[in-house]
mmCIF file of C-alpha atoms and ligand atoms in Angstrom:
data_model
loop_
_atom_site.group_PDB
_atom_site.id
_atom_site.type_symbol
_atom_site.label_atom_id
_atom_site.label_comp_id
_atom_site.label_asym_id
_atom_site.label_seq_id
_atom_site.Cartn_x
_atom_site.Cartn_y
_atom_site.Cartn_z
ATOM 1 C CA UNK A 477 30.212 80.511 69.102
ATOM 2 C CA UNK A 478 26.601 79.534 69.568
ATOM 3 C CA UNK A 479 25.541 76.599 67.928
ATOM 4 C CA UNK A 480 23.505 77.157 64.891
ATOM 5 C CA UNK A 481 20.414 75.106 63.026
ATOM 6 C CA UNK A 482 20.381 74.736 58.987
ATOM 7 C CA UNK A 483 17.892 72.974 57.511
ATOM 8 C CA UNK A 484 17.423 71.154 60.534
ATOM 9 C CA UNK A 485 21.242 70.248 60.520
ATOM 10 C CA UNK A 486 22.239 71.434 64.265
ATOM 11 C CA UNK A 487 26.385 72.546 64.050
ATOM 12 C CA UNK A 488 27.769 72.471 67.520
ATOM 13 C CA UNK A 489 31.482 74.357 67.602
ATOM 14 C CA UNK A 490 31.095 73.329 71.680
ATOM 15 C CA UNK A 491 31.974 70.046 73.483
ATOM 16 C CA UNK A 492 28.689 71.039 75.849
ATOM 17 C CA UNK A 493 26.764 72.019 72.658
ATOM 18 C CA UNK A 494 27.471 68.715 70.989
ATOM 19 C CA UNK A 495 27.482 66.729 74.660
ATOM 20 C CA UNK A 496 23.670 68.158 75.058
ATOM 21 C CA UNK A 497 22.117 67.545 71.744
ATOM 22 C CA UNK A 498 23.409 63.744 72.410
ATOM 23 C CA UNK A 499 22.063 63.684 75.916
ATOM 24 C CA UNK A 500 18.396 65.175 74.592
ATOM 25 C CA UNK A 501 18.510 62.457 71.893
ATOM 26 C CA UNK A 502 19.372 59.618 74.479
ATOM 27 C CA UNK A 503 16.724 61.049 77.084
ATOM 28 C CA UNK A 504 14.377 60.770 74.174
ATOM 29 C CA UNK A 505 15.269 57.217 73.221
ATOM 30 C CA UNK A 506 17.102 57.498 70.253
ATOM 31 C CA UNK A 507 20.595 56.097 69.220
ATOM 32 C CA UNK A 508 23.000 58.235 67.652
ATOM 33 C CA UNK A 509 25.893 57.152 65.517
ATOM 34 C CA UNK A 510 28.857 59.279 65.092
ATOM 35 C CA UNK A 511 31.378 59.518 61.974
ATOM 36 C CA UNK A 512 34.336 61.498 62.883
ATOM 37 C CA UNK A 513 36.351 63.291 59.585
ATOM 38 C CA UNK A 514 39.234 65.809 58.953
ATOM 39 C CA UNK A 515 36.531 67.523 56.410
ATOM 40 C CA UNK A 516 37.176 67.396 52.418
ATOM 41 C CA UNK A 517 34.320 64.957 52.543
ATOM 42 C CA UNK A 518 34.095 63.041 49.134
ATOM 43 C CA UNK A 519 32.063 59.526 48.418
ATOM 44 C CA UNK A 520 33.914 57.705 50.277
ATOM 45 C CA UNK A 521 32.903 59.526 53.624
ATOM 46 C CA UNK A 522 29.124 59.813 52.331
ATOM 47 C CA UNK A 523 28.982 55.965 52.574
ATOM 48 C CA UNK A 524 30.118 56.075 56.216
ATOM 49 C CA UNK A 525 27.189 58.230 56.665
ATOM 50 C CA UNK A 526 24.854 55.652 54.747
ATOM 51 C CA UNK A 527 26.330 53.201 57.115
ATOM 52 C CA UNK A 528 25.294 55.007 60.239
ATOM 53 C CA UNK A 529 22.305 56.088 59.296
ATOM 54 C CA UNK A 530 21.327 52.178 58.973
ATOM 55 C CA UNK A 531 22.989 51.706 62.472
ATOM 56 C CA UNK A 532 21.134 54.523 64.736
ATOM 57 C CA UNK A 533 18.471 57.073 64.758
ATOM 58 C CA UNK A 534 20.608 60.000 64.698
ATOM 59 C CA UNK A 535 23.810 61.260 62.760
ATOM 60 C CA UNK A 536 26.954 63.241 64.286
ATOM 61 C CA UNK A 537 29.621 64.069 61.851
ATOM 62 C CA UNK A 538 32.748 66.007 63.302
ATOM 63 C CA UNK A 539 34.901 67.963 61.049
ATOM 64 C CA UNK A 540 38.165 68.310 62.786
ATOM 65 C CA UNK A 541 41.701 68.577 61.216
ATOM 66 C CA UNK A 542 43.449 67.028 64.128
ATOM 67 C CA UNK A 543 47.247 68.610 64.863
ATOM 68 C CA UNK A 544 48.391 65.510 66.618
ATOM 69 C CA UNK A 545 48.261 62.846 64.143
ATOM 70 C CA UNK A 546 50.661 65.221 61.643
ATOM 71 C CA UNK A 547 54.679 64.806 61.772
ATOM 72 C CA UNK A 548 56.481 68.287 61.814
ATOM 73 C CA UNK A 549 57.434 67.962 57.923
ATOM 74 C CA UNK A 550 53.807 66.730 56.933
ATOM 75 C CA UNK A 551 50.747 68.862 55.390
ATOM 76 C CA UNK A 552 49.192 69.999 58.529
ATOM 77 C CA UNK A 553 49.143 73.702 57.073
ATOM 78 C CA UNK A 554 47.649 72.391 53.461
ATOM 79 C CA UNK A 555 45.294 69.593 54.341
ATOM 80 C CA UNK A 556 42.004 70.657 52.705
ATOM 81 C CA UNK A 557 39.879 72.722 54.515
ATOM 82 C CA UNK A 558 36.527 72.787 52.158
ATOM 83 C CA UNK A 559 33.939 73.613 54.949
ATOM 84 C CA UNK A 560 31.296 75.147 53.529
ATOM 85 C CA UNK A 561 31.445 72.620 50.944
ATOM 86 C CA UNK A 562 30.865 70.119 53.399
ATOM 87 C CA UNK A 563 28.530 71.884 54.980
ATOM 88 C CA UNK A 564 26.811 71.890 51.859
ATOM 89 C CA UNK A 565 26.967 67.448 51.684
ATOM 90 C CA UNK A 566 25.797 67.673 55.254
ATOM 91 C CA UNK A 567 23.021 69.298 55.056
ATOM 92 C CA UNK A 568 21.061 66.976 53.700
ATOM 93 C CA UNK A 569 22.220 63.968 55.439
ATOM 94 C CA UNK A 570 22.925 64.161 59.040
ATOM 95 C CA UNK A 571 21.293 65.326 61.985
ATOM 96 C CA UNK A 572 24.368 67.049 63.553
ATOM 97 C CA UNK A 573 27.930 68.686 62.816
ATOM 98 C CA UNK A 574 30.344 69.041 65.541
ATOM 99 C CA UNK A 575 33.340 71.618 64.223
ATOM 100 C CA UNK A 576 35.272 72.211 67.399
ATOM 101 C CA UNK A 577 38.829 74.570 67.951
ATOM 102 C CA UNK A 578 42.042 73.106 68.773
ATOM 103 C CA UNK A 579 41.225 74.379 72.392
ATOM 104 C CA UNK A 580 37.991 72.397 72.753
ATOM 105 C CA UNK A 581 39.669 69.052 72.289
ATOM 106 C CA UNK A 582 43.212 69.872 73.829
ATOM 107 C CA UNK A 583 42.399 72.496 76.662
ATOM 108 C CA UNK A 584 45.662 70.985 78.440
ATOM 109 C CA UNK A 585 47.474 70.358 75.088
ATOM 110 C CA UNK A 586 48.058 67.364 73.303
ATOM 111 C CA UNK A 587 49.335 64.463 75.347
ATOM 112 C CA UNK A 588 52.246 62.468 74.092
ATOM 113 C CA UNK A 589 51.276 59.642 75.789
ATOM 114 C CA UNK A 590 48.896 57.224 73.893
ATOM 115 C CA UNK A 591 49.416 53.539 74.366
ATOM 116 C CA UNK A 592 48.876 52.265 70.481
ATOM 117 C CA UNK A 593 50.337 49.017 71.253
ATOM 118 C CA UNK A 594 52.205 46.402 68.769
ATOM 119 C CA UNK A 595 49.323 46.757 66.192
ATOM 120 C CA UNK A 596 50.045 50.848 65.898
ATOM 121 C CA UNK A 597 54.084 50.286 66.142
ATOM 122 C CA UNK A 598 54.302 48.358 62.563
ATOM 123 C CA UNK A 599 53.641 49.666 59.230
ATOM 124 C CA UNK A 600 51.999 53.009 58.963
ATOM 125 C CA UNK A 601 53.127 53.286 63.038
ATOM 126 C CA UNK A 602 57.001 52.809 61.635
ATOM 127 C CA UNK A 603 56.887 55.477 58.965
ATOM 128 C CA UNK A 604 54.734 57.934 60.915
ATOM 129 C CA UNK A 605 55.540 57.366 64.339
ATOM 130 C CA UNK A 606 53.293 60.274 65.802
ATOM 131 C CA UNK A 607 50.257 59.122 63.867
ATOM 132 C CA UNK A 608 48.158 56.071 65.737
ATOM 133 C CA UNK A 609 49.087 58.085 68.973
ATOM 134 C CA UNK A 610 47.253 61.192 67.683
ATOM 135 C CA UNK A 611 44.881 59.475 65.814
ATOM 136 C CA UNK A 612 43.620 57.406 69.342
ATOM 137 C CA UNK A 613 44.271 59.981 71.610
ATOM 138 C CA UNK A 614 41.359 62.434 69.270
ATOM 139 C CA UNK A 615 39.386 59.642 68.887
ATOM 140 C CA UNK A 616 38.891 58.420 72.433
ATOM 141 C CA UNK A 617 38.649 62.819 73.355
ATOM 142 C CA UNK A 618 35.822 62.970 70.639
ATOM 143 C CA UNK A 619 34.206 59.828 71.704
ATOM 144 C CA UNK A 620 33.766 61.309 75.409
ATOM 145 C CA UNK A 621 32.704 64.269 74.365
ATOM 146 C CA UNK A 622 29.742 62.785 71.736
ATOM 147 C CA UNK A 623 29.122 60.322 73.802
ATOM 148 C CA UNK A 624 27.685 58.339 70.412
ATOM 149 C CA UNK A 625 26.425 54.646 70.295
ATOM 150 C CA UNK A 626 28.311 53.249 67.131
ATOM 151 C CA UNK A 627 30.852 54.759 65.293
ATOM 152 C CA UNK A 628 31.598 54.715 61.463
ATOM 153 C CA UNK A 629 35.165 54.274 60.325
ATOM 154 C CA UNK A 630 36.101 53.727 56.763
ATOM 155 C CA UNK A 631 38.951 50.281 55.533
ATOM 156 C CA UNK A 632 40.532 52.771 53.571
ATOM 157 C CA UNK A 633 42.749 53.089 56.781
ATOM 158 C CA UNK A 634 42.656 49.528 57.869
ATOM 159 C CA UNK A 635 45.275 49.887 60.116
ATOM 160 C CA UNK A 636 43.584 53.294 61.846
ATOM 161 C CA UNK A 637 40.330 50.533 62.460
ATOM 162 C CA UNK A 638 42.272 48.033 64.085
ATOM 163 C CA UNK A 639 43.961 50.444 66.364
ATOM 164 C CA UNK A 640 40.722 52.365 67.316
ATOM 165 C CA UNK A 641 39.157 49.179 68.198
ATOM 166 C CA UNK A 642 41.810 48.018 70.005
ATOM 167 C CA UNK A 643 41.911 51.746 72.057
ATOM 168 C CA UNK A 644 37.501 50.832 72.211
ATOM 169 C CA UNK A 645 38.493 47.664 73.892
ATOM 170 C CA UNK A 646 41.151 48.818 76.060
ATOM 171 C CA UNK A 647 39.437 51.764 77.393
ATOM 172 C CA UNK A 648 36.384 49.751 78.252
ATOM 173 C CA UNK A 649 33.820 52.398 76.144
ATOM 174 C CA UNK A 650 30.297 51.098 75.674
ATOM 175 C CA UNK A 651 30.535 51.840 71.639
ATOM 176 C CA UNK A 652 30.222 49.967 68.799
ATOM 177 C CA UNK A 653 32.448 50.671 66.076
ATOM 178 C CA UNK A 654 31.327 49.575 62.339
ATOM 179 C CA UNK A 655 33.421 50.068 59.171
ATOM 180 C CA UNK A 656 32.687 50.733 55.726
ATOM 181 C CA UNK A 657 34.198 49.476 52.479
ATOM 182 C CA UNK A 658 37.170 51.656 50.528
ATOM 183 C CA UNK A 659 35.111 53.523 47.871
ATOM 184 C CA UNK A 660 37.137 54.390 44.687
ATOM 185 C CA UNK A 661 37.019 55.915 40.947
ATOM 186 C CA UNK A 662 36.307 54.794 38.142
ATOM 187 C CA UNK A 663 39.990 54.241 37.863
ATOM 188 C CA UNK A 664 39.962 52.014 40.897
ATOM 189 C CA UNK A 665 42.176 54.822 43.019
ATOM 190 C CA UNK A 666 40.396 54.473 46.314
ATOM 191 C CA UNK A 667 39.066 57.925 47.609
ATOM 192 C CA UNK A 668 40.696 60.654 49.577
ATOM 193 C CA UNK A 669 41.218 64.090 50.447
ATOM 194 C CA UNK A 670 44.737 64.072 49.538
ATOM 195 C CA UNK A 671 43.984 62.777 46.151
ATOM 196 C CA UNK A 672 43.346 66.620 45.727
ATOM 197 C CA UNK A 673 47.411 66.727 45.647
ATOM 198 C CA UNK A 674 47.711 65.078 42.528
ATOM 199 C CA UNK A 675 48.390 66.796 39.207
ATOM 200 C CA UNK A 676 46.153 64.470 36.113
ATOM 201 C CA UNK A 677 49.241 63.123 35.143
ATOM 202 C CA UNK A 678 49.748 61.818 39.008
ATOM 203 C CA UNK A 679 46.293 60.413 39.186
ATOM 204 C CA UNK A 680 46.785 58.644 36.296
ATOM 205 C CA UNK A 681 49.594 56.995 38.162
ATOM 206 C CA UNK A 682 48.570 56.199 41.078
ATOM 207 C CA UNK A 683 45.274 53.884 40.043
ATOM 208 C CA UNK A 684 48.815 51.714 39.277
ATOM 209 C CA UNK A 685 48.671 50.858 43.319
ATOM 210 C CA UNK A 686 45.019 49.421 43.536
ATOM 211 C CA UNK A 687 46.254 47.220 40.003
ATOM 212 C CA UNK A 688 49.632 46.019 41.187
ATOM 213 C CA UNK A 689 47.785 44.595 45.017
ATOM 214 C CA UNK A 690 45.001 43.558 43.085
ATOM 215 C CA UNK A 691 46.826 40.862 40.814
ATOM 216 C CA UNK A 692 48.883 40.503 44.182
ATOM 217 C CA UNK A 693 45.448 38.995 45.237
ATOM 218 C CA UNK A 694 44.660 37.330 42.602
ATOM 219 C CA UNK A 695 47.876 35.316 42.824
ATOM 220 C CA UNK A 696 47.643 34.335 46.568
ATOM 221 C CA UNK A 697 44.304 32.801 45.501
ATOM 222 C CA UNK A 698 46.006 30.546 43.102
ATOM 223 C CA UNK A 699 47.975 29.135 45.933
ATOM 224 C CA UNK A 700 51.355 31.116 44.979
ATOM 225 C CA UNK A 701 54.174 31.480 47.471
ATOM 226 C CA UNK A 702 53.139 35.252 49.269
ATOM 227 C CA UNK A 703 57.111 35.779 49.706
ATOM 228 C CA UNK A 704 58.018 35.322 45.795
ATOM 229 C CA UNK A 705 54.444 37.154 44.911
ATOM 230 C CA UNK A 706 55.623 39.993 47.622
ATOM 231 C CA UNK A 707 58.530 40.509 45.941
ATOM 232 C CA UNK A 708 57.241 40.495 42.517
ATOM 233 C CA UNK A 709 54.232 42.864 43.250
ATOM 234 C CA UNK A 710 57.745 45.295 45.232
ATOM 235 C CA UNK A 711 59.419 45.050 41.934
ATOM 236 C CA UNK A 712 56.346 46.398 40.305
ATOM 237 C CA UNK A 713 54.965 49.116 42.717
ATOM 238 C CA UNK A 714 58.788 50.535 42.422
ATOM 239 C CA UNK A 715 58.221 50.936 38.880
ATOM 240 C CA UNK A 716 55.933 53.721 39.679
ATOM 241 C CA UNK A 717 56.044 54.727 42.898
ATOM 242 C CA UNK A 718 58.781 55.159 46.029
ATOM 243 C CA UNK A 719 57.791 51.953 48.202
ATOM 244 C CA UNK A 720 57.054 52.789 51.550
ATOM 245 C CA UNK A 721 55.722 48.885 52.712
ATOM 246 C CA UNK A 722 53.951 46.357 50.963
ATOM 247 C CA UNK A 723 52.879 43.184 53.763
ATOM 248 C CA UNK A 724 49.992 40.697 53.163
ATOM 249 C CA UNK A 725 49.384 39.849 56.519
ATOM 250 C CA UNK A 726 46.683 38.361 58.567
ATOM 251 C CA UNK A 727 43.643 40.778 58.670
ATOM 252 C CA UNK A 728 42.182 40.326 61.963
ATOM 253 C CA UNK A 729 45.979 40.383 63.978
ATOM 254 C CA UNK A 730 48.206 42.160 61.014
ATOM 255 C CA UNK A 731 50.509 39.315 61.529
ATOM 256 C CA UNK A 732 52.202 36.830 59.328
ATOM 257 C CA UNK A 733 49.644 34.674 57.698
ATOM 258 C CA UNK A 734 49.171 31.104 59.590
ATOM 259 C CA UNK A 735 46.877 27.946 59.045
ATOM 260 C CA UNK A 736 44.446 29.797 61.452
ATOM 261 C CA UNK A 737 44.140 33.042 59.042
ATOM 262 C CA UNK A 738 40.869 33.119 57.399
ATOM 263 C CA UNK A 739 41.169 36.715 56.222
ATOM 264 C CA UNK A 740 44.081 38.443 55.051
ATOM 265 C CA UNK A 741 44.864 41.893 54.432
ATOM 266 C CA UNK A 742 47.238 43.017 51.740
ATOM 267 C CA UNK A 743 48.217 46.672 52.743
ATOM 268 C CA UNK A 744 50.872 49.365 51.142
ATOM 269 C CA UNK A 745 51.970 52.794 51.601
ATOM 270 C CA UNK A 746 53.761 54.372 48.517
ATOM 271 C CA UNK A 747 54.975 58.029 47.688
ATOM 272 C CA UNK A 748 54.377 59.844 44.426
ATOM 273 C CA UNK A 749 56.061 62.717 44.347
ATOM 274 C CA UNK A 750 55.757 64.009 48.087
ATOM 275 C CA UNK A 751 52.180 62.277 48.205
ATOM 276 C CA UNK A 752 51.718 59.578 49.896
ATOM 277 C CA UNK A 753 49.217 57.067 48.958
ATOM 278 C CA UNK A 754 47.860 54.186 51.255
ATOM 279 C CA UNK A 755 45.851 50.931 49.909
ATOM 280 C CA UNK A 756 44.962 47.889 51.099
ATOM 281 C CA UNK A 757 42.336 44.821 49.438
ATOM 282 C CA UNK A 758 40.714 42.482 52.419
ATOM 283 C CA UNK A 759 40.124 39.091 51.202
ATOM 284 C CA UNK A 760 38.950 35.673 52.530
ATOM 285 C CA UNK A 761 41.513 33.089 52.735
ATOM 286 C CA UNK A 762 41.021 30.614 49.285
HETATM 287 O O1 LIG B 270 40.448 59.058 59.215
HETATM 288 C C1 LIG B 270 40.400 60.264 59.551
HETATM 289 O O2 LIG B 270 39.850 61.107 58.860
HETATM 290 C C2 LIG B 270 41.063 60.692 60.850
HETATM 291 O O3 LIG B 270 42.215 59.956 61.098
HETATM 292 C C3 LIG B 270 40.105 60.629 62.066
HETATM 293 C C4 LIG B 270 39.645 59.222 62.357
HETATM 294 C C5 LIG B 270 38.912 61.535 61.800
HETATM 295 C C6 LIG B 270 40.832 61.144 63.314
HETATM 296 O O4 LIG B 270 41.279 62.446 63.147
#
């Protein structure tokens, strides 16, 4: 498909289409930051946007549902697809939309080979063993094809940023990736497109995740023992919810908390019904 212009919005459905608009930026001396998405963009991506439009001269988004970071049983087939509606939020805030085919980004297929390391093994990595190796494997293909100076990633998926930066650092590439705060409701329920799975009744529900780590927080900071507190905050989540993991762990390593953490991380997975949620609160060390 050629690659089309609205409102001065230029979608690319080509790696060379997308490739050349970033070269003609470059030649002209502008920086581009990139935000990559699965689409069923809500606030939470917009501030990513807001984020790399502070960072560079130029904005890529890429609206790509990627195949290799879903498990056989998982929602490959329902994830929301809302394009035009995204179109729609594009259109009057970035500078370019790259919506490539399966067969743009995996011409060979998709590898199974992705080194994710310890950081991608534990946690999310244990549950969802496929889903750090698709998730850096369509990351570092997207990044080669933009070619973009910084990239936008949001803490909702803490663990996601820590493995892309690690794949960043591994692979040597020459980009610098920023991150932007979880954005939530009202409620507190931090963003997503699969919050779209959940009936009222669910929603209601689930802003029980973002309370339960939240006093979990609170409690660390009064000097509490994190091993009673864990246990305590597990009691409660189970209340509610089918525990998947709870850990508060050091944020920059997502290992046990030492005398040398300054930050920690306090992260969970949960399922409500067949949804699964993920949450995590970043905090400096009291
Ligand atoms: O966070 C997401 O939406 C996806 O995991 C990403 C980074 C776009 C890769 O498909």
């Amino acid at each position: 498909m050629n690659s089309t212009v609205i409102n001065a919005m230029q979608l690319c459905y080509q790696n060379t289409q997308i490739t050349k608009l970033v070269n003609d930026w470059h030649t002209q001396g502008k920086t581009v930051a990139f935000v990559p998405t699965m689409g069923g963009l809500h606030q939470g991506h917009l501030s990513l946007i807001d984020i790399a439009k502070q960072k560079a001269d130029k904005v890529i988004v890429s609206i790509f549902v990627n195949p290799a970071q879903f498990g056989k049983n998982e929602d490959l087939d329902s994830y929301p697809r809302t394009l035009n509606a995204d179109l729609t939020v594009l259109e009057v805030n970035v500078d370019g939309v790259f919506i490539p085919d399966v067969k743009q980004i995996y011409p060979k297929g998709i590898s199974k080979h992705t080194d994710v390391g310890k950081i991608g093994q534990i946690l999310c990595g244990k549950t969802r063993p496929h889903f750090f190796n698709g998730v850096a494997q369509v990351v570092e293909i997207l990044f080669g094809i933009v070619r973009p100076d910084v990239a936008v990633f949001g803490q909702k998926d803490y663990q996601q940023l820590l493995v892309i930066k690690q794949m960043v650092k591994n692979s040597s590439l020459d980009i610098c990736i920023e991150s932007g705060e979880t954005i939530r409701e009202k409620s507190g329920l931090a963003m997503s497109a699969r919050n779209q799975y959940l009936s009222e009744n669910e929603a209601k529900i689930a802003t029980n995740l973002y309370r339960i780590l939240s006093y979990f927080k609170h409690e660390i900071l009064q000097n509490k023992k994190v091993d009673v507190l864990k246990q305590l905050a597990e009691f409660d989540l189970k209340q509610y919810f089918k525990l998947d993991y709870l850990e508060a762990l050091d944020a920059n390593t997502l290992r046990q908390i030492t005398g040398n953490t300054h930050q920690i991380v306090i992260l969970s997975a949960v399922f409500l019904g067949s949804v699964r949620l993920i949450d995590n609160i970043i905090f400096k060390k009291g």
